[in-house]
Short mmCIF file of C-alpha atoms in Angstrom, two decimals:
data_model
loop_
_atom_site.label_atom_id
_atom_site.label_comp_id
_atom_site.label_asym_id
_atom_site.label_seq_id
_atom_site.Cartn_x
_atom_site.Cartn_y
_atom_site.Cartn_z
CA MET A 1 -12.55 -3.62 172.26
CA ALA A 2 -15.72 -4.59 173.16
CA GLU A 3 -16.16 -6.66 170.26
CA LEU A 4 -12.49 -8.30 171.43
CA ALA A 5 -13.83 -9.30 174.18
CA ARG A 6 -17.64 -10.29 172.75
CA ARG A 7 -14.47 -13.05 170.06
CA VAL A 8 -13.14 -14.22 174.01
CA GLY A 9 -16.15 -13.66 175.64
CA ALA A 10 -16.91 -16.77 173.24
CA VAL A 11 -14.66 -19.25 173.68
CA ALA A 12 -15.81 -19.09 178.41
CA VAL A 13 -19.73 -19.87 176.50
CA VAL A 14 -18.53 -23.37 175.29
CA ARG A 15 -16.15 -23.76 178.50
CA GLU A 16 -19.01 -22.43 180.52
CA GLY A 17 -20.89 -25.06 179.23
CA SER A 18 -18.74 -28.40 178.83
CA VAL A 19 -17.56 -28.19 182.29
CA PHE A 20 -21.23 -27.74 183.59
CA LEU A 21 -22.84 -31.02 186.06
CA LEU A 22 -19.42 -32.79 186.19
CA LEU A 23 -20.32 -34.54 189.55
CA LEU A 24 -23.49 -35.88 190.82
CA SER A 25 -24.14 -35.72 194.70
CA CYS A 26 -22.75 -39.75 195.36
CA PHE A 27 -25.72 -40.35 198.20
CA ALA A 28 -28.64 -39.49 200.13
CA LEU A 29 -28.56 -38.99 204.45
CA PRO A 30 -31.45 -41.48 205.01
CA VAL A 31 -33.89 -40.61 207.92
CA ALA A 32 -32.70 -44.46 209.26
CA ALA A 33 -29.30 -44.38 209.01
CA GLN A 34 -29.14 -48.62 208.32
CA GLU A 35 -30.95 -49.39 205.52
CA LEU A 36 -29.77 -49.44 201.97
CA PRO A 37 -31.28 -47.59 199.08
CA ASP A 38 -34.02 -49.25 197.30
CA ASP A 39 -33.41 -50.82 193.86
CA GLU A 40 -34.94 -48.90 191.84
CA LEU A 41 -33.69 -47.68 187.51
CA GLN A 42 -33.81 -44.27 186.67
CA VAL A 43 -33.06 -42.11 184.00
CA THR A 44 -33.93 -38.16 183.95
CA PHE A 45 -33.56 -36.48 180.78
CA ASN A 46 -32.38 -32.98 183.06
CA SER A 47 -31.71 -29.31 180.48
CA TYR A 48 -30.37 -26.05 181.20
CA PHE A 49 -30.77 -22.81 178.79
CA ASP A 50 -29.42 -18.94 180.17
CA ASN A 51 -29.35 -15.59 178.14
CA PHE A 52 -25.46 -16.54 178.14
CA GLY A 53 -26.92 -18.19 175.09
CA VAL A 54 -25.25 -21.09 176.91
CA SER A 55 -28.07 -24.60 176.06
CA ILE A 56 -27.41 -28.01 177.68
CA VAL A 57 -28.67 -31.65 177.40
CA TYR A 58 -28.13 -34.16 180.04
CA PRO A 59 -29.71 -37.53 180.09
CA THR A 60 -28.55 -39.07 182.95
CA MET A 61 -29.12 -42.92 184.04
CA SER A 62 -28.36 -44.64 186.95
CA TYR A 63 -29.43 -48.06 188.54
CA THR A 64 -29.45 -49.36 192.27
CA LYS A 65 -29.87 -53.36 192.99
CA ARG A 66 -29.06 -54.90 196.25
CA VAL A 67 -26.05 -57.93 196.37
CA GLY A 68 -27.96 -59.41 199.75
CA GLN A 69 -28.59 -58.92 203.15
CA SER A 70 -26.51 -56.99 203.95
CA SER A 71 -25.05 -54.38 200.38
CA SER A 72 -26.03 -52.46 197.46
CA ILE A 73 -24.59 -51.70 194.60
CA ASN A 74 -25.37 -48.21 191.91
CA ALA A 75 -23.40 -47.58 188.31
CA ARG A 76 -25.05 -44.49 187.23
CA TYR A 77 -23.64 -43.07 183.21
CA LEU A 78 -23.99 -39.95 181.97
CA VAL A 79 -23.53 -37.52 179.49
CA ASP A 80 -23.78 -34.10 178.67
CA VAL A 81 -23.84 -32.27 175.13
CA ILE A 82 -23.87 -28.63 174.19
CA SER A 83 -26.59 -27.82 171.36
CA ALA A 84 -24.99 -27.53 167.56
CA ALA A 85 -26.75 -24.25 167.81
CA SER A 86 -26.37 -22.05 170.91
CA MET A 87 -22.17 -23.11 169.90
CA ARG A 88 -22.71 -22.15 166.22
CA SER A 89 -24.18 -19.00 167.36
CA HIS A 90 -21.65 -18.29 170.26
CA PHE A 91 -17.84 -20.23 168.98
CA ILE A 92 -15.45 -18.01 166.56
CA VAL A 93 -12.11 -18.35 166.35
CA ASP A 94 -9.77 -16.17 166.17
CA GLY A 95 -6.77 -15.23 167.22
CA VAL A 96 -6.36 -14.77 170.16
CA THR A 97 -8.19 -17.01 171.70
CA SER A 98 -5.11 -18.62 168.43
CA ALA A 99 -8.04 -22.74 168.99
CA THR A 100 -6.62 -25.10 167.36
CA GLU A 101 -8.56 -27.51 165.30
CA LYS A 102 -9.93 -31.38 165.34
CA GLU A 103 -11.78 -33.10 162.37
CA ASP A 104 -13.52 -35.72 165.02
CA GLY A 105 -14.73 -33.21 166.76
CA GLY A 106 -15.18 -32.61 170.17
CA GLY A 107 -12.18 -29.80 170.37
CA ASP A 108 -12.28 -25.85 171.68
CA ASP A 109 -13.24 -24.96 168.33
CA SER A 110 -16.31 -27.79 167.40
CA PRO A 111 -19.65 -27.85 167.77
CA ASP A 112 -20.15 -30.99 169.84
CA GLU A 113 -19.29 -30.55 173.53
CA ILE A 114 -19.44 -33.95 175.45
CA ARG A 115 -18.98 -34.61 178.49
CA GLN A 116 -19.55 -38.70 180.07
CA GLU A 117 -19.66 -39.21 183.16
CA PHE A 118 -19.17 -43.09 184.93
CA GLY A 119 -20.21 -43.77 188.55
CA LEU A 120 -19.40 -47.11 190.31
CA GLY A 121 -20.42 -47.41 193.50
CA MET A 122 -21.63 -49.90 196.59
CA SER A 123 -23.16 -49.55 199.82
CA ARG A 124 -22.31 -52.48 202.70
CA LEU A 125 -24.34 -52.45 206.43
CA LEU A 126 -21.73 -52.31 209.25
CA ASP A 127 -22.45 -52.99 212.61
CA LYS A 128 -25.60 -50.54 213.35
CA GLY A 129 -24.36 -47.93 210.41
CA THR A 130 -23.85 -47.85 206.58
CA LEU A 131 -20.89 -47.42 205.06
CA SER A 132 -20.75 -46.29 201.42
CA VAL A 133 -18.10 -45.42 198.25
CA ASN A 134 -18.51 -44.68 195.24
CA GLY A 135 -15.88 -43.80 192.65
CA ILE A 136 -17.00 -41.29 189.78
CA TYR A 137 -15.10 -40.30 186.60
CA SER A 138 -15.45 -37.85 184.08
CA THR A 139 -13.67 -37.17 181.21
CA GLU A 140 -14.83 -34.81 178.19
CA HIS A 141 -11.70 -33.53 175.05
CA ASP A 142 -10.13 -31.05 177.41
CA TYR A 143 -11.18 -32.26 181.14
CA SER A 144 -10.83 -34.93 183.69
CA SER A 145 -11.88 -35.76 186.89
CA THR A 146 -11.68 -38.07 189.24
CA THR A 147 -13.59 -38.44 192.31
CA LEU A 148 -13.21 -41.01 195.91
CA ALA A 149 -16.36 -40.60 197.99
CA THR A 150 -16.52 -42.36 201.15
CA THR A 151 -19.36 -41.70 204.26
CA TYR A 152 -20.48 -43.59 207.27
CA SER A 153 -23.84 -43.21 208.72
CA TYR A 154 -24.50 -44.56 212.07
CA PRO A 155 -27.57 -44.73 214.33
CA PHE A 156 -27.58 -43.22 218.03
CA ALA A 157 -30.59 -43.19 220.55
CA ARG A 158 -33.23 -45.45 219.41
CA LYS A 159 -32.43 -44.41 215.99
CA ASN A 160 -33.78 -40.48 216.81
CA THR A 161 -29.80 -39.79 215.89
CA ILE A 162 -27.43 -40.38 212.77
CA ILE A 163 -23.89 -39.24 212.19
CA GLN A 164 -22.58 -39.11 209.15
CA VAL A 165 -19.21 -38.95 208.62
CA GLY A 166 -18.11 -38.17 204.65
CA LEU A 167 -14.58 -38.15 202.72
CA VAL A 168 -14.34 -37.30 199.34
CA ARG A 169 -11.38 -36.55 197.21
CA SER A 170 -11.02 -35.14 193.83
CA TRP A 171 -8.22 -35.58 191.11
CA ASP A 172 -9.09 -32.65 188.29
CA LYS A 173 -6.53 -32.70 185.37
CA SER A 174 -7.08 -29.44 183.10
CA PHE A 175 -4.86 -29.54 179.30
CA PRO A 176 -7.08 -26.63 176.86
CA GLN A 177 -6.29 -27.19 174.02
CA ILE A 178 -5.79 -22.62 173.63
CA ARG A 179 -3.07 -23.22 176.58
CA ASP A 180 0.62 -24.40 175.69
CA TRP A 181 0.02 -26.53 179.46
CA GLU A 182 -1.61 -28.94 181.16
CA LYS A 183 -2.75 -28.46 185.28
CA SER A 184 -3.59 -30.14 188.26
CA LYS A 185 -6.75 -29.51 191.02
CA ASP A 186 -6.52 -31.57 194.46
CA ILE A 187 -9.77 -31.55 195.65
CA TYR A 188 -9.73 -32.63 200.37
CA THR A 189 -13.46 -33.00 201.22
CA THR A 190 -14.86 -33.69 205.29
CA SER A 191 -17.97 -33.33 206.65
CA LEU A 192 -19.96 -34.40 209.59
CA ASN A 193 -23.49 -34.46 209.74
CA VAL A 194 -25.91 -34.91 212.42
CA THR A 195 -29.43 -35.96 211.96
CA GLN A 196 -31.93 -35.49 215.02
CA VAL A 197 -35.59 -36.66 215.07
CA LEU A 198 -37.00 -34.07 216.98
CA ASN A 199 -40.51 -35.29 217.63
CA LYS A 200 -43.09 -37.19 215.52
CA ARG A 201 -43.55 -34.09 212.71
CA LEU A 202 -40.46 -32.19 213.05
CA ILE A 203 -36.59 -32.65 211.88
CA ALA A 204 -33.17 -31.23 211.59
CA GLN A 205 -29.13 -31.68 210.45
CA GLY A 206 -26.58 -30.21 211.06
CA ILE A 207 -23.95 -29.96 208.40
CA LEU A 208 -20.07 -28.80 208.98
CA SER A 209 -17.97 -29.05 205.83
CA TYR A 210 -14.60 -28.19 205.14
CA SER A 211 -12.22 -28.02 201.90
CA TYR A 212 -9.39 -28.01 200.49
CA SER A 213 -7.52 -27.22 197.58
CA LYS A 214 -4.71 -26.37 195.74
CA GLY A 215 -3.86 -25.76 192.32
CA LEU A 216 -5.36 -24.66 188.83
CA HIS A 217 -8.12 -22.64 190.67
CA SER A 218 -9.20 -20.54 187.30
CA ASP A 219 -11.14 -21.51 184.56
CA PRO A 220 -8.39 -20.43 181.74
CA TYR A 221 -10.59 -20.24 179.13
CA GLN A 222 -10.77 -17.01 180.95
CA VAL A 223 -9.53 -14.05 180.15
CA VAL A 224 -7.87 -10.54 181.82
CA GLN A 225 -7.50 -7.76 179.13
CA ILE A 226 -5.34 -5.17 179.94
CA ILE A 227 -4.75 -1.84 177.97
CA GLU A 228 -0.57 -0.94 177.72
CA GLY A 229 0.58 1.49 176.01
CA GLY A 230 -3.11 2.59 173.44
CA ALA A 231 -3.03 -1.79 172.91
CA VAL A 232 -4.98 -4.24 174.97
CA VAL A 233 -3.48 -7.44 176.19
CA ASN A 234 -4.24 -10.55 177.44
CA TYR A 235 -3.06 -12.23 180.45
CA GLU A 236 -4.77 -15.32 181.73
CA PRO A 237 -6.84 -15.25 185.07
CA VAL A 238 -4.52 -15.77 187.80
CA HIS A 239 -6.22 -16.69 191.12
CA PRO A 240 -4.67 -18.90 195.18
CA ASP A 241 -3.28 -21.65 194.49
CA ARG A 242 -4.83 -22.87 197.62
CA ARG A 243 -7.60 -22.31 199.14
CA ASN A 244 -10.29 -23.68 201.96
CA ARG A 245 -13.92 -23.75 202.21
CA LYS A 246 -15.68 -23.80 205.57
CA ALA A 247 -19.88 -23.53 205.85
CA ILE A 248 -22.26 -24.42 208.23
CA GLY A 249 -25.73 -24.39 207.50
CA VAL A 250 -29.09 -25.89 209.84
CA ARG A 251 -31.82 -27.20 208.15
CA MET A 252 -35.12 -28.34 209.71
CA ASN A 253 -38.45 -30.45 207.41
CA TYR A 254 -41.95 -30.40 209.46
CA LYS A 255 -44.79 -32.23 208.94
CA PHE A 256 -47.61 -30.39 208.77
CA GLU A 257 -51.47 -31.72 208.26
CA ARG A 258 -51.08 -35.48 207.36
CA LYS A 259 -50.14 -35.00 203.51
CA ALA A 260 -47.35 -31.62 203.50
CA ALA A 261 -43.79 -30.77 205.12
CA LEU A 262 -42.58 -27.51 205.33
CA GLN A 263 -38.57 -28.27 205.06
CA MET A 264 -36.43 -24.36 205.92
CA GLY A 265 -32.94 -24.25 205.69
CA VAL A 266 -29.88 -21.29 206.68
CA ARG A 267 -26.82 -21.86 205.16
CA LEU A 268 -23.36 -19.63 206.43
CA TYR A 269 -20.06 -20.38 203.54
CA TRP A 270 -16.37 -18.67 204.81
CA ASP A 271 -13.18 -18.83 203.40
CA ASP A 272 -9.18 -17.83 202.92
CA TRP A 273 -9.74 -16.40 199.50
CA ASP A 274 -12.24 -13.95 201.48
CA VAL A 275 -16.33 -14.29 200.11
CA THR A 276 -18.71 -15.22 202.22
CA SER A 277 -22.08 -15.92 201.70
CA PHE A 278 -25.88 -16.91 203.39
CA THR A 279 -28.65 -19.63 202.03
CA THR A 280 -31.41 -19.43 203.36
CA SER A 281 -33.65 -21.92 201.96
CA MET A 282 -37.35 -22.60 201.88
CA SER A 283 -39.78 -25.25 200.42
CA LEU A 284 -43.22 -26.26 200.72
CA LEU A 285 -44.40 -30.28 199.47
CA ASN A 286 -48.04 -31.54 199.47
CA HIS A 287 -49.52 -34.77 198.50
CA LEU A 288 -52.38 -33.56 196.50
CA SER A 289 -53.67 -37.22 196.20
CA GLU A 290 -51.99 -40.85 196.08
CA ALA A 291 -51.11 -39.87 192.20
CA ALA A 292 -49.86 -36.84 192.78
CA THR A 293 -47.48 -35.11 194.84
CA VAL A 294 -46.47 -31.49 194.32
CA GLY A 295 -43.64 -28.91 195.50
CA LEU A 296 -42.14 -25.40 196.02
CA GLY A 297 -39.41 -24.21 196.78
CA PHE A 298 -37.38 -20.74 197.03
CA ARG A 299 -34.06 -19.96 197.89
CA SER A 300 -31.86 -16.38 198.18
CA TYR A 301 -28.10 -16.81 198.81
CA PHE A 302 -25.82 -13.80 199.04
CA GLN A 303 -22.20 -12.95 198.37
CA SER A 304 -19.69 -11.24 198.94
CA ALA A 305 -16.51 -10.70 196.71
CA ALA A 306 -12.91 -12.85 196.93
CA TYR A 307 -10.28 -10.07 197.61
CA PHE A 308 -8.53 -9.98 194.56
CA PHE A 309 -11.60 -9.78 192.43
CA LYS A 310 -11.98 -6.03 189.80
CA GLU A 311 -13.46 -4.95 187.80
CA GLU A 312 -10.42 -3.58 186.12
CA TYR A 313 -7.01 -4.01 186.81
CA ALA A 314 -4.37 -1.17 185.48
CA GLN A 315 -1.96 -3.02 184.78
CA PRO A 316 -0.86 -6.81 185.99
CA GLU A 317 -1.09 -8.44 189.95
CA GLN A 318 -0.24 -11.39 191.54
CA TYR A 319 -3.78 -12.43 191.13
CA MET A 320 -6.70 -11.23 188.65
CA THR A 321 -9.90 -12.45 188.18
CA VAL A 322 -13.06 -11.47 185.97
CA ASP A 323 -14.21 -14.76 186.94
CA SER A 324 -18.69 -13.98 188.32
CA LYS A 325 -18.60 -15.84 190.61
CA LEU A 326 -15.65 -14.48 192.84
CA ASP A 327 -17.84 -10.64 192.57
CA LYS A 328 -20.01 -9.88 194.82
CA GLY A 329 -24.26 -11.01 194.38
CA PHE A 330 -26.60 -12.51 194.73
CA SER A 331 -28.64 -15.17 193.71
CA HIS A 332 -32.51 -16.27 193.45
CA GLU A 333 -34.14 -19.37 192.87
CA LEU A 334 -37.89 -20.37 191.95
CA GLN A 335 -38.28 -24.00 191.20
CA PHE A 336 -41.71 -26.26 190.92
CA LYS A 337 -41.23 -29.83 191.44
CA LEU A 338 -44.82 -32.26 190.61
CA THR A 339 -44.22 -36.48 191.37
CA LEU A 340 -47.08 -39.13 189.63
CA ASN A 341 -46.83 -42.43 191.10
CA GLY A 342 -47.39 -45.27 188.85
CA GLY A 343 -51.08 -47.43 189.78
CA HIS A 344 -53.46 -44.94 189.35
CA PHE A 345 -52.53 -44.39 186.11
CA LYS A 346 -54.12 -47.78 183.60
CA ARG A 347 -54.29 -45.18 180.50
CA LEU A 348 -50.24 -44.75 180.50
CA PRO A 349 -48.74 -46.81 179.21
CA LEU A 350 -45.02 -46.30 181.85
CA LEU A 351 -47.54 -45.43 184.69
CA SER A 352 -49.40 -47.80 184.97
CA ASN A 353 -46.85 -49.57 187.20
CA ARG A 354 -47.04 -48.64 190.98
CA ASN A 355 -43.61 -48.61 191.40
CA THR A 356 -43.11 -46.46 188.81
CA ALA A 357 -42.68 -42.52 189.69
CA LEU A 358 -42.61 -39.46 186.91
CA ASN A 359 -40.78 -36.87 188.34
CA PHE A 360 -40.92 -33.19 186.85
CA LYS A 361 -38.75 -30.11 187.94
CA PHE A 362 -38.41 -26.09 186.75
CA ASN A 363 -35.98 -24.08 188.30
CA PHE A 364 -35.78 -20.71 187.10
CA TYR A 365 -32.88 -19.69 188.49
CA TYR A 366 -31.55 -15.83 188.78
CA ARG A 367 -28.77 -14.14 189.50
CA GLN A 368 -27.25 -10.63 189.62
CA THR A 369 -23.17 -9.19 190.13
CA ASP A 370 -21.90 -5.97 191.14
CA THR A 371 -20.09 -6.04 188.23
CA PRO A 372 -20.98 -6.70 184.56
CA ASN A 373 -20.28 -10.15 183.21
CA TRP A 374 -16.42 -9.83 182.20
CA HIS A 375 -17.87 -11.51 178.61
CA ARG A 376 -21.08 -11.14 178.26
CA ARG A 377 -20.99 -6.58 179.63
CA THR A 378 -24.61 -7.47 181.60
CA LYS A 379 -24.95 -7.86 186.03
CA GLU A 380 -28.07 -10.45 184.95
CA LEU A 381 -27.32 -14.63 184.27
CA PHE A 382 -31.38 -16.05 183.42
CA ALA A 383 -31.49 -19.73 183.93
CA TYR A 384 -33.96 -21.87 182.72
CA ILE A 385 -33.79 -25.47 184.46
CA MET A 386 -35.84 -28.64 183.64
CA SER A 387 -36.00 -32.30 184.37
CA LEU A 388 -38.70 -34.80 183.45
CA GLY A 389 -37.23 -38.40 184.36
CA ILE A 390 -39.38 -41.80 185.53
CA ARG A 391 -38.21 -43.31 188.63
CA HIS A 392 -38.36 -47.68 188.86
CA ARG A 393 -38.57 -49.51 192.53
CA PHE A 394 -37.70 -52.82 191.73
CA MET B 1 -17.81 -9.99 213.84
CA LYS B 2 -20.84 -11.16 212.04
CA LYS B 3 -20.15 -14.04 210.93
CA PHE B 4 -19.13 -15.66 213.38
CA ALA B 5 -21.90 -14.18 215.33
CA LEU B 6 -24.01 -16.42 212.42
CA ILE B 7 -22.19 -19.31 213.29
CA LYS B 8 -23.04 -19.73 217.37
CA LEU B 9 -26.61 -18.48 215.67
CA LEU B 10 -26.79 -21.70 213.88
CA LEU B 11 -25.24 -23.93 216.90
CA TRP B 12 -27.55 -22.26 218.98
CA LEU B 13 -29.97 -23.06 216.59
CA LEU B 14 -28.89 -26.87 216.19
CA ALA B 15 -28.46 -27.09 220.04
CA MET B 16 -31.60 -25.82 220.97
CA ALA B 17 -33.78 -28.01 218.92
CA VAL B 18 -31.22 -31.31 219.53
CA SER B 19 -31.43 -30.59 223.65
CA GLY B 20 -35.30 -29.74 223.38
CA CYS B 21 -35.76 -33.80 221.35
CA ALA B 22 -37.90 -35.70 223.30
CA THR B 23 -37.05 -40.05 222.38
CA VAL B 24 -39.32 -40.91 219.26
CA GLN B 25 -40.40 -44.56 219.39
CA PRO B 26 -40.33 -46.43 216.52
CA TRP B 27 -43.89 -47.27 216.27
CA GLU B 28 -44.78 -43.00 216.40
CA LYS B 29 -42.50 -42.19 213.14
CA GLY B 30 -45.86 -43.18 210.07
CA GLU B 31 -44.87 -39.90 209.74
CA LEU B 32 -41.63 -39.11 209.66
CA ALA B 33 -40.76 -42.15 207.11
CA ASP B 34 -42.98 -40.58 205.12
CA PRO B 35 -40.98 -39.47 201.21
CA ILE B 36 -40.76 -35.97 201.57
CA MET B 37 -39.85 -35.54 205.12
CA ILE B 38 -36.27 -36.83 203.42
CA PHE B 39 -33.76 -34.77 203.14
CA ASP B 40 -32.07 -34.87 199.29
CA GLU B 41 -34.68 -37.99 198.77
CA ASN B 42 -34.25 -38.05 195.21
CA PRO B 43 -29.53 -37.84 195.11
CA ILE B 44 -29.19 -37.72 191.94
CA ASP B 45 -31.84 -34.28 192.05
CA ALA B 46 -29.97 -33.16 194.48
CA GLY B 47 -26.40 -33.35 192.49
CA ILE B 48 -27.73 -31.30 189.61
CA ASN B 49 -28.57 -28.65 191.33
CA GLU B 50 -25.14 -28.20 193.90
CA HIS B 51 -23.63 -28.23 191.16
CA TYR B 52 -25.07 -25.52 188.30
CA ARG B 53 -24.83 -23.45 191.51
CA ASP B 54 -21.36 -24.76 192.44
CA TYR B 55 -20.16 -22.85 188.50
CA ARG B 56 -22.33 -20.25 188.86
CA GLU B 57 -21.60 -19.23 192.24
CA GLY B 58 -18.34 -19.05 195.11
CA SER B 59 -19.48 -21.55 197.39
CA VAL B 60 -19.53 -24.04 197.98
CA GLY B 61 -20.89 -26.97 200.50
CA GLY B 62 -23.00 -27.62 203.98
CA THR B 63 -25.38 -28.07 202.05
CA GLY B 64 -26.13 -32.31 202.51
CA ALA B 65 -25.83 -32.74 198.94
CA GLN B 66 -21.87 -33.73 198.02
CA SER B 67 -19.53 -31.49 195.17
CA GLY B 68 -16.29 -31.55 194.01
CA GLY B 69 -13.86 -32.94 191.22
CA CYS B 70 -15.71 -30.48 188.89
CA GLY B 71 -12.64 -27.66 188.02
CA CYS B 72 -15.51 -25.25 188.65
CA GLY B 73 -14.14 -23.32 192.45
#
């Protein structure tokens, strides 16, 4: 049975990678709401590796340009690719999944999983505030997603208070080759952010978020195994088709000395699947000199299980899942960041320009769940995330 | 009950922070203009972090960065 589970699980590894990083954030919350983003070109090379055997590389490119005095447009392209080596080592096609063959690649059984994402957006000054609208389309061989996000930021009290309202609407379609159906998921998200300048060195931010989704919530590549009459029978996971999610967060950023800032945050989340979580985070950023800035961050996360999550199911139930992210558990994350500012490194061609910055980031992520993962049979996940990027402001 | 107590605590912290603030004049915001004082100064970077967490943890939202439409919920 373990071998069967391992083979079925191999498919899930591929899927997990394929949906990794489907959407980036659409906007930042600037200190001053009535400011447009700078003209810039950003190219970043990202990678992800974990002990579940998933390795992904995903370069991104974004371009932002002002149009006239009151508008700015941005475009973004992202592609993520699971490395062929990792897919070959983990992917085993079997009769249980009945994965189909595709000669041109990109199928569930082909080691060239690629996802592309296209983004287009606009920001415009309206009265004293800023309106931003972003559209994103993501496509891969078994999944597509369209997202429309809009925010409006407005400053008060001599720009010491900024209120931002956000609306995000997503339409997702899932059409896995190992299933004979196509299903959709619709997501509605609203958020309210209040940013307050407290004094010359301290900024606080409160965040309220509500999200409602309906449709397919389960991962079609996961399998719930139930022993019936001495034989293992595979079932599709079944999650409730609706979910209401709420979150509240508070974070503060304090500038101490002249070169360092300390950011601290707490966040509480709860939903109608009985998942609750509590997150704390802290990061320290320090200008070593005009040429270099380093950052060190730590994040801790604690979560309860969804009410229908079980380690084993004795018989088919209305809702069944093996998804580790619905299990009780915790995670810790350590981050290191380094920014080198151009103009201070005459011998380095990319950094000889003072408008260019080089960003490097390394994250170590550790997660532990109460129940062993359904296909890896381990409670622990280790992940290493790295990125190296160039940011050039015009 | 524990959940609501935490919510109250967070709201209280925010209220205390906001009510205790003094108006900072534009010419006094030099330290605040430093890029390290901007929340999510690089939105692409923030989005990457948010997304891989979305897929490995059961909660989303409340972080400032936006995410969604990823099939990971």
